[in-house]
Amino acid sequence: MVLTKRTKTWSNTKPASKEDAETHQERTDMMKRADVDEFGKFSKDGREFQVGEAMKARGLTAQYPVIIIPGIVSTGLESWSTSPDYRAFFREKLWGGLNMLTQVTFNKEKWIAAMMLDPLTGLDPPGAKVRAAEGIDAASSFIQGFWIWSKVVENLAVINYDTNNLYLAPYDWRLSYYNLEVRDGYFSRLKTTIEGLKKRQNKKVVVAAHSMGSTVRHHHLYTYETFKWVESPLHGNGGIDWVENHIESYISIAGTHLAKAMTAFLSGEMKDTVQMNPAGAYVLERFFSRQERQRLFRSWAGSASMWLKGGNAVWGSALHAPDDACNNTHTHGELIAFRSLSLQSNDDTTRNMTAEEAGLWILQHTPTTFQKMLETNYSYGIERDEEQLRRNDLDHRKWTNPLEGKDNEFVDAVDTECTDPDSSGCEVLSNPLGRTLLRKSWIDSDYTNNSAFPKLLNGVKMGEGDGTVSLVSLGAMCVEGWKRRRWNPAGIKITTVELPHRPTVSMPRGGANTSDHVDILGSTGLNEVILKVATGVGHEVTDNYVSDIQGYARRIQWD
């Protein structure tokens, strides 16, 4: 038996009297104060502006315009719907800010309805209209006291950056990248913004992207040679020299180049996406059940861009994986592994699975609408033929995969009863043998084994990485994949900088030397890299390794 943690929520009914209304407001205010206090400890810690001041003391100043592309759940989202059902939300933030906490506490079902996307079109559901917030504040902080990009902005401001030469490119991270252009014209506007900055400043642009933002960049960028969308004559039509003429440097920060997580799509469990960012995970896990998170994630096609790419060639087999240590007791090649329990020991539905097997298994137990969304928007294989890679240039499904994978394998979901897009109450899934999967498998958060190698923490096998993204996903393309002509035909120089993770235990966000997935945005080392590139001394940034990513990358089956 497994128990789902549930949180107490207040009724959404209208207060019956003035006293009830006052009590309701007091509860709202109390809830807000509690969460503000909880996040407040993550705010200022004395490091503000220090990196910028050090660069300014060297006589360095703004040289290149800077564009910031945030990661998943980092951009605030606000309602623009005027329909009666959602009119109370108009111009209020549904994602990010204190209002979100109020809505998910007191008006959760209506909030879910507004935040979910139509499972068939991947666009706005009837009556709802949610759009990305605009401006630098759209992703500076997730909520009061929990910064995201604000440390970077503060340091850039010291060396003469402002809204004239610094632009944050917010986007609705729920959408597939194709629909970002269809609905919001995102890539058209980004192209125009870059061209405008180049014209006004007479300087090329530096682009800095974090986490899922690096995958947005893949959709825009063709292996550092041309921006795929911009280059495509069917889309941006910018020509093959557009990047050469407009982009000075690109900085990928904690990029989800090859994968991030899978279980959220299957069961809504987030133990392996714990810091997508921590504040976003906090909201989703505090206020929503696994089933509710499952519904949300499956409708948010943007998150599916972080599906595993490269299959077993990248992630390994049941016998070994590129990032296995020499004395490991269990291979990372088995992406999903089960403990042998007496009731499950002979059950084929609980066999250990490699990346390819796990991906197929998850697809077999998700709605057909989710499968179709994945098929029509993304690629997750590996392509080694250079001629086929060139033919892929016009296929938008390939643009989020730096390996330019082959066509997706569509799985007919005849083995699942959960094919109805609105089947929120569907709980019984059947496997190919016809046996029920109800409660047969889950991430066992009560299970920890520190003697295993790699160790198991709260049901999750811990590998190397930044606390969220695995080391292979973070660095394999940087140190090996993009060093190969087929994926970097222009031979653009790639510099890889690994920063040691040396958090200060007494500081909630880790302090100046953390390399956690989100907290790294406030680290001294990363801010120095960004400011050096922006001020024209990027040549001072050199390769730096603190892990064996080079060795791991060499063991991947690239050829």
XYZ file of C-alpha atoms in Angstrom:
559
model
C 0.000 0.000 0.000
C 1.183 3.497 -0.775
C -0.342 6.615 0.733
C -0.532 9.852 -1.227
C 0.308 12.905 0.802
C -2.604 15.311 0.799
C -2.767 18.925 1.868
C -5.658 20.665 3.536
C -7.442 23.192 1.350
C -10.097 25.706 2.229
C -13.522 25.765 0.626
C -14.014 27.848 -2.503
C -17.584 28.754 -1.587
C -18.601 32.373 -1.177
C -18.577 33.565 2.452
C -22.120 33.576 3.788
C -21.712 36.589 6.051
C -19.477 39.548 6.761
C -17.863 37.622 9.612
C -17.216 34.660 7.345
C -15.738 36.994 4.756
C -13.440 38.531 7.342
C -12.352 35.060 8.521
C -11.736 34.032 4.906
C -9.589 37.124 4.334
C -7.653 36.525 7.550
C -6.867 32.997 6.412
C -5.771 34.305 3.030
C -3.504 36.906 4.615
C -2.105 34.362 7.055
C -1.334 31.946 4.241
C 0.373 34.687 2.248
C 2.470 35.816 5.216
C 3.546 32.249 5.966
C 4.702 31.616 2.422
C 6.391 35.006 2.102
C 8.277 34.320 5.329
C 9.250 30.882 4.044
C 10.593 32.232 0.766
C 11.989 35.430 2.298
C 14.982 33.591 3.678
C 16.051 32.859 0.086
C 16.432 36.531 -0.872
C 19.357 38.859 -0.169
C 22.530 37.566 1.435
C 25.081 40.338 0.903
C 26.410 39.183 -2.473
C 24.365 41.640 -4.513
C 26.360 43.565 -7.147
C 29.755 42.180 -5.984
C 30.752 40.546 -9.273
C 29.666 43.615 -11.205
C 31.668 45.898 -8.924
C 34.771 43.757 -9.425
C 34.379 43.934 -13.218
C 33.744 47.671 -13.080
C 36.938 48.110 -11.049
C 38.814 46.521 -13.941
C 37.428 49.170 -16.268
C 35.067 46.719 -17.983
C 31.697 47.905 -19.205
C 28.799 46.732 -21.369
C 29.903 45.752 -24.863
C 27.338 43.375 -26.330
C 23.565 43.452 -25.858
C 22.407 40.515 -23.728
C 19.298 38.373 -24.164
C 18.195 36.044 -21.355
C 16.092 32.937 -22.042
C 14.703 31.457 -18.795
C 13.999 27.802 -18.021
C 10.847 25.806 -17.397
C 8.373 27.266 -14.884
C 10.601 30.337 -14.457
C 8.519 32.744 -16.539
C 5.445 34.172 -14.828
C 2.110 33.524 -16.552
C -0.909 35.816 -16.333
C -4.533 35.535 -17.382
C -5.957 37.575 -20.261
C -9.313 35.824 -20.399
C -12.459 37.933 -20.194
C -14.867 34.999 -20.168
C -17.139 34.932 -17.093
C -15.486 31.797 -15.691
C -12.035 33.395 -15.608
C -12.819 37.100 -15.403
C -11.768 37.213 -11.739
C -8.214 36.281 -12.848
C -7.857 39.040 -15.443
C -4.293 40.407 -15.591
C -3.384 38.494 -12.460
C -0.491 36.063 -12.336
C -1.607 32.451 -12.329
C 2.014 31.291 -12.196
C 4.476 33.198 -10.030
C 3.760 35.821 -7.416
C 1.617 35.778 -4.303
C -1.670 35.686 -6.190
C -0.801 32.205 -7.438
C -0.598 30.941 -3.865
C -4.017 32.355 -3.116
C -5.603 30.811 -6.195
C -4.137 27.325 -5.800
C -5.260 27.324 -2.173
C -8.787 28.710 -2.472
C -9.663 28.228 -6.145
C -7.665 25.211 -7.217
C -10.037 23.557 -9.697
C -10.572 26.812 -11.585
C -6.806 27.438 -11.546
C -6.133 23.971 -12.990
C -8.749 24.519 -15.701
C -7.104 27.814 -16.683
C -3.544 26.443 -16.628
C -4.163 23.231 -18.565
C -3.849 23.270 -22.343
C -6.267 21.704 -24.785
C -5.016 18.097 -25.211
C -5.924 18.002 -28.902
C -4.603 21.339 -30.125
C -1.996 22.041 -27.452
C -3.334 25.606 -27.305
C -5.719 27.520 -25.045
C -8.708 25.546 -23.736
C -12.149 27.072 -24.389
C -12.667 30.294 -22.471
C -9.167 30.494 -20.983
C -6.320 32.675 -22.186
C -3.016 32.613 -20.313
C 0.067 34.441 -21.601
C 3.658 34.929 -20.524
C 4.369 38.010 -18.434
C 6.605 40.587 -20.091
C 9.741 42.445 -19.093
C 12.778 41.605 -16.997
C 10.562 41.027 -13.966
C 8.880 38.098 -15.758
C 11.642 35.767 -14.567
C 13.718 37.784 -12.099
C 11.967 36.154 -9.151
C 9.500 33.302 -8.922
C 7.829 34.744 -5.861
C 8.756 37.490 -3.439
C 12.063 36.516 -1.851
C 12.897 33.627 -4.233
C 15.180 35.030 -6.926
C 15.860 33.408 -10.281
C 17.648 35.806 -12.691
C 17.765 38.829 -10.413
C 21.376 38.230 -9.272
C 22.558 38.182 -12.886
C 20.528 41.313 -13.661
C 21.953 43.126 -10.617
C 25.539 42.449 -11.648
C 24.917 43.354 -15.281
C 23.363 46.630 -14.143
C 26.605 47.627 -12.386
C 28.466 47.546 -15.712
C 25.909 49.718 -17.526
C 23.234 47.265 -18.611
C 19.619 48.355 -18.515
C 16.447 47.890 -20.559
C 18.153 49.410 -23.602
C 20.729 46.643 -23.960
C 19.351 43.844 -21.764
C 16.261 41.875 -22.742
C 14.613 38.918 -21.035
C 12.756 36.766 -23.563
C 9.845 35.287 -21.579
C 7.759 32.491 -23.051
C 4.835 30.282 -22.129
C 6.771 27.167 -21.148
C 3.593 25.088 -21.250
C 3.451 25.228 -25.051
C 5.312 23.053 -27.520
C 7.942 25.099 -29.324
C 6.039 24.853 -32.600
C 2.956 26.293 -30.907
C 5.032 29.050 -29.327
C 5.370 30.432 -32.822
C 1.841 29.507 -33.952
C 0.102 31.187 -31.025
C 2.522 33.833 -29.795
C 4.909 34.448 -32.692
C 7.690 33.892 -30.160
C 10.535 33.146 -32.535
C 9.499 35.894 -34.926
C 9.561 38.413 -32.080
C 12.873 37.084 -30.757
C 14.431 37.366 -34.212
C 13.145 40.937 -34.539
C 14.420 41.840 -31.072
C 17.910 40.528 -31.843
C 17.975 42.382 -35.146
C 16.810 45.570 -33.423
C 19.502 45.330 -30.738
C 22.155 44.708 -33.387
C 21.012 47.720 -35.388
C 20.789 50.113 -32.428
C 23.931 49.017 -30.623
C 25.917 48.093 -33.739
C 27.072 45.024 -31.839
C 26.221 41.359 -32.048
C 24.135 39.852 -29.259
C 25.082 37.527 -26.387
C 22.384 34.963 -25.575
C 22.290 33.315 -22.132
C 19.801 30.472 -21.575
C 19.068 28.350 -18.536
C 17.744 24.781 -18.253
C 14.803 24.265 -20.654
C 15.723 27.609 -22.197
C 18.691 25.850 -23.775
C 16.229 23.569 -25.561
C 14.296 26.612 -26.752
C 17.637 27.700 -28.147
C 18.005 24.348 -29.951
C 14.718 25.090 -31.665
C 16.148 28.420 -32.686
C 19.762 27.378 -33.173
C 21.306 24.874 -35.545
C 24.384 23.437 -33.846
C 25.961 26.865 -33.444
C 25.997 27.446 -37.229
C 22.572 28.874 -38.010
C 19.359 29.381 -36.142
C 17.194 26.623 -37.544
C 13.968 28.512 -37.402
C 15.633 31.679 -38.664
C 17.460 29.873 -41.447
C 14.506 27.834 -42.681
C 13.006 29.320 -45.863
C 9.656 28.022 -44.635
C 9.911 29.943 -41.359
C 12.236 32.826 -40.432
C 13.930 32.973 -43.850
C 16.919 34.792 -42.370
C 19.556 33.125 -44.525
C 22.508 30.920 -43.666
C 24.663 33.786 -42.392
C 22.122 35.219 -39.938
C 23.790 33.811 -36.836
C 27.241 34.863 -37.992
C 25.959 38.396 -38.418
C 23.890 38.662 -35.233
C 25.151 36.331 -32.470
C 28.393 37.005 -30.632
C 28.230 34.169 -28.101
C 25.792 31.711 -26.648
C 25.919 30.643 -22.986
C 24.038 27.488 -21.984
C 23.546 27.294 -18.209
C 22.551 23.924 -16.715
C 21.130 23.056 -20.123
C 18.786 20.102 -20.530
C 20.501 19.174 -23.781
C 19.666 15.466 -23.777
C 17.083 14.928 -21.019
C 15.586 16.004 -17.747
C 12.928 13.683 -16.322
C 10.260 11.158 -17.295
C 8.170 10.043 -14.338
C 6.126 13.250 -14.127
C 4.499 12.280 -17.430
C 3.698 8.774 -16.218
C 2.465 9.274 -12.685
C 2.859 12.911 -11.709
C 5.677 12.016 -9.322
C 8.388 14.642 -9.137
C 11.125 13.112 -7.017
C 13.441 13.168 -10.035
C 12.493 16.719 -11.037
C 12.963 18.070 -7.540
C 14.504 21.346 -8.597
C 12.919 22.253 -11.876
C 13.024 25.080 -9.995
C 12.619 24.408 -6.281
C 9.930 27.060 -5.823
C 7.861 25.651 -8.686
C 8.218 22.137 -7.321
C 7.258 23.458 -3.883
C 3.968 24.840 -5.188
C 3.104 21.773 -7.251
C 3.913 19.271 -4.522
C 2.383 21.256 -1.661
C -0.960 21.965 -3.274
C -1.522 19.187 -5.826
C -1.866 15.424 -5.742
C 0.196 13.241 -8.068
C -2.843 12.705 -10.267
C -3.396 16.447 -10.608
C 0.283 16.991 -11.450
C 0.050 14.187 -13.994
C -2.851 15.909 -15.747
C -0.993 19.214 -15.832
C 2.301 17.811 -17.101
C 0.674 15.780 -19.833
C -1.091 18.863 -21.152
C 2.060 21.030 -20.974
C 3.694 20.010 -24.231
C 6.703 22.242 -23.574
C 7.942 20.004 -20.771
C 7.995 17.032 -23.159
C 10.930 18.697 -24.919
C 12.998 17.293 -22.057
C 12.139 13.691 -22.930
C 15.211 11.416 -23.091
C 17.147 11.789 -26.343
C 19.577 9.355 -27.933
C 18.187 6.124 -26.511
C 20.517 3.381 -25.331
C 23.367 4.738 -27.445
C 23.598 7.657 -25.025
C 22.154 6.273 -21.795
C 23.495 2.724 -21.808
C 22.219 -0.841 -21.685
C 21.106 -3.162 -18.934
C 24.765 -4.096 -18.467
C 26.548 -0.760 -18.349
C 26.189 2.986 -18.961
C 28.702 5.667 -19.956
C 28.535 7.284 -16.511
C 28.839 4.100 -14.457
C 31.637 4.140 -11.897
C 34.094 1.245 -11.900
C 32.799 -0.083 -8.564
C 29.080 0.466 -9.088
C 26.615 -2.137 -7.834
C 23.854 -1.083 -10.211
C 24.099 0.401 -13.690
C 22.623 3.766 -14.655
C 21.678 2.069 -17.929
C 18.576 0.727 -16.209
C 16.693 3.991 -16.121
C 13.740 2.505 -14.265
C 14.510 -0.188 -11.724
C 12.215 -2.083 -9.374
C 12.837 -3.652 -6.025
C 11.827 -7.313 -6.049
C 8.853 -7.639 -3.721
C 7.169 -10.954 -3.057
C 4.031 -9.992 -4.959
C 5.940 -8.586 -7.916
C 9.010 -10.760 -8.358
C 7.602 -12.610 -11.372
C 5.643 -9.728 -12.824
C 6.847 -8.634 -16.270
C 5.372 -5.188 -15.705
C 7.959 -4.501 -13.014
C 11.097 -5.524 -14.897
C 14.011 -3.122 -15.019
C 14.124 -0.984 -18.152
C 16.697 0.828 -20.261
C 16.048 4.295 -21.673
C 14.448 2.949 -24.842
C 12.321 0.412 -22.984
C 11.260 2.976 -20.402
C 10.265 5.518 -23.042
C 8.148 2.953 -24.883
C 6.573 1.713 -21.650
C 5.647 5.220 -20.543
C 4.081 5.962 -23.922
C 2.053 2.753 -23.708
C 0.526 3.988 -20.480
C -0.264 7.571 -21.401
C -3.261 8.907 -23.340
C -3.118 8.811 -27.118
C -3.416 12.596 -27.112
C -0.088 12.788 -25.280
C 1.485 10.347 -27.723
C 0.255 12.348 -30.703
C 1.588 15.547 -29.162
C 5.010 13.953 -28.751
C 4.955 12.528 -32.264
C 4.009 15.790 -33.983
C 6.359 18.057 -32.038
C 9.525 16.280 -30.989
C 12.341 13.944 -31.928
C 14.272 11.910 -29.391
C 16.540 9.523 -31.318
C 20.049 9.882 -32.697
C 20.981 10.456 -36.349
C 24.517 9.758 -37.574
C 24.081 10.187 -41.330
C 25.151 13.686 -42.373
C 22.934 13.713 -45.463
C 19.896 12.828 -43.362
C 20.866 15.556 -40.909
C 20.729 18.081 -43.731
C 17.306 16.813 -44.787
C 16.143 17.192 -41.187
C 16.744 20.940 -41.332
C 13.220 21.578 -42.577
C 11.552 19.247 -40.054
C 10.642 21.292 -36.975
C 10.343 18.122 -34.854
C 14.109 17.697 -35.050
C 15.001 21.172 -33.875
C 14.775 20.484 -30.142
C 17.063 17.467 -30.383
C 20.776 18.285 -30.760
C 21.296 14.708 -31.992
C 18.708 15.292 -34.752
C 16.992 12.003 -34.158
C 14.991 9.916 -36.577
C 11.217 9.907 -36.699
C 9.492 9.111 -33.419
C 7.953 5.690 -33.017
C 4.250 6.265 -32.488
C 2.718 3.781 -30.060
C -0.929 2.828 -30.445
C -2.308 2.956 -26.931
C -4.515 -0.111 -27.272
C -3.155 -1.353 -23.970
C -4.445 1.531 -21.909
C -7.898 2.555 -20.863
C -6.760 6.143 -20.241
C -7.260 7.468 -23.759
C -9.861 10.103 -22.956
C -8.194 13.560 -22.779
C -10.453 14.444 -19.858
C -10.128 11.139 -18.024
C -8.897 12.697 -14.800
C -10.493 9.930 -12.782
C -8.976 7.098 -14.810
C -6.793 5.034 -12.513
C -6.713 1.525 -13.978
C -4.003 1.012 -16.569
C -3.555 -2.337 -18.272
C -0.326 -3.806 -19.586
C 0.194 -5.840 -22.787
C -0.571 -9.030 -20.847
C -3.885 -7.644 -19.686
C -3.020 -7.486 -15.979
C -3.864 -4.363 -14.024
C -1.128 -1.882 -13.268
C -3.034 -0.135 -10.492
C -0.578 0.586 -7.672
C 1.900 -1.949 -9.055
C 4.690 0.618 -9.231
C 5.585 4.000 -7.834
C 8.577 5.917 -6.590
C 8.992 4.644 -3.054
C 9.909 7.810 -1.185
C 10.370 5.822 2.021
C 13.227 3.777 0.571
C 16.785 5.021 1.070
C 19.926 2.922 0.712
C 23.173 4.777 1.356
C 25.241 1.580 1.127
C 24.284 1.010 -2.508
C 26.466 2.507 -5.216
C 25.076 4.633 -6.662
C 23.114 5.417 -3.520
C 19.326 5.521 -3.399
C 17.679 8.513 -1.771
C 13.907 8.549 -1.233
C 13.356 6.080 -4.036
C 15.586 7.845 -6.558
C 18.914 6.507 -7.774
C 21.359 9.376 -7.460
C 23.864 9.967 -10.237
C 26.161 12.875 -10.997
C 24.644 16.177 -12.047
C 23.344 19.442 -10.663
C 20.599 18.033 -8.458
C 18.101 17.990 -11.314
C 19.792 17.338 -14.661
C 22.184 14.427 -15.084
C 25.809 15.084 -15.895
C 25.524 13.300 -19.248
C 22.664 15.577 -20.295
C 24.481 18.663 -19.073
C 27.860 18.062 -20.648
C 28.128 15.237 -23.181
C 27.209 17.383 -26.188
C 29.538 20.137 -24.981
C 32.674 18.043 -24.584
C 32.126 15.491 -27.340
C 28.948 15.764 -29.458
C 29.493 19.320 -30.671
C 33.173 18.596 -31.255
C 32.071 16.372 -34.154
C 31.502 17.819 -37.584
C 28.124 16.153 -38.146
C 26.552 18.122 -35.282
C 28.757 21.194 -35.562
C 29.577 21.491 -39.272
C 30.913 25.050 -38.905
C 33.418 23.966 -36.263
C 32.329 26.654 -33.802
C 34.518 26.690 -30.706
C 32.870 25.200 -27.621
C 34.146 26.151 -24.165
C 32.967 24.022 -21.240
C 33.048 25.393 -17.707
C 32.166 23.159 -14.764
C 31.880 24.916 -11.428
C 32.494 22.990 -8.187
C 29.529 22.563 -5.900
C 30.656 23.949 -2.556
C 27.504 25.271 -0.893
C 27.523 27.124 2.380
C 25.360 25.002 4.654
C 24.118 27.971 6.667
C 22.780 29.731 3.552
C 19.423 28.442 2.188
C 20.410 29.023 -1.460
C 23.945 27.712 -1.048
C 25.877 30.959 -1.207
C 28.462 32.107 -3.720
C 29.871 28.685 -4.613
C 26.818 26.548 -5.224
C 26.252 24.745 -8.510
C 22.705 23.609 -7.870
C 20.451 23.694 -10.922
C 18.732 27.013 -10.147
C 20.917 28.443 -7.381
C 23.881 28.513 -9.768
C 22.316 31.643 -11.277
C 23.433 33.460 -8.137
C 26.909 31.940 -7.956
C 30.008 34.073 -8.295
C 31.586 31.768 -10.861
C 28.678 31.843 -13.287
C 28.150 35.587 -12.955
C 31.834 36.112 -13.740
C 31.503 34.019 -16.908
C 28.428 35.934 -18.104
C 29.933 39.351 -17.375
C 33.245 38.522 -19.036
C 31.521 37.438 -22.232
C 29.205 40.468 -22.157
C 32.067 42.947 -21.638
C 34.204 41.571 -24.451
C 36.761 39.555 -22.476
C 35.203 36.190 -23.153
C 38.639 34.909 -24.176
C 39.440 34.789 -20.459
C 36.851 32.025 -20.040
C 38.585 28.677 -20.505
C 37.652 25.026 -20.152
C 37.364 23.870 -16.569
C 36.393 20.383 -15.418
C 35.612 19.073 -11.961
C 34.017 15.778 -13.032
C 34.873 12.975 -15.445
C 32.385 14.161 -18.057
C 35.019 13.848 -20.755
C 35.501 10.172 -19.934
C 31.768 9.552 -19.765
C 31.185 11.304 -23.088
C 33.863 9.235 -24.820
C 31.995 6.064 -23.842
C 28.778 7.175 -25.588
C 28.066 5.415 -28.890
C 28.353 8.491 -31.094
C 29.306 6.492 -34.201
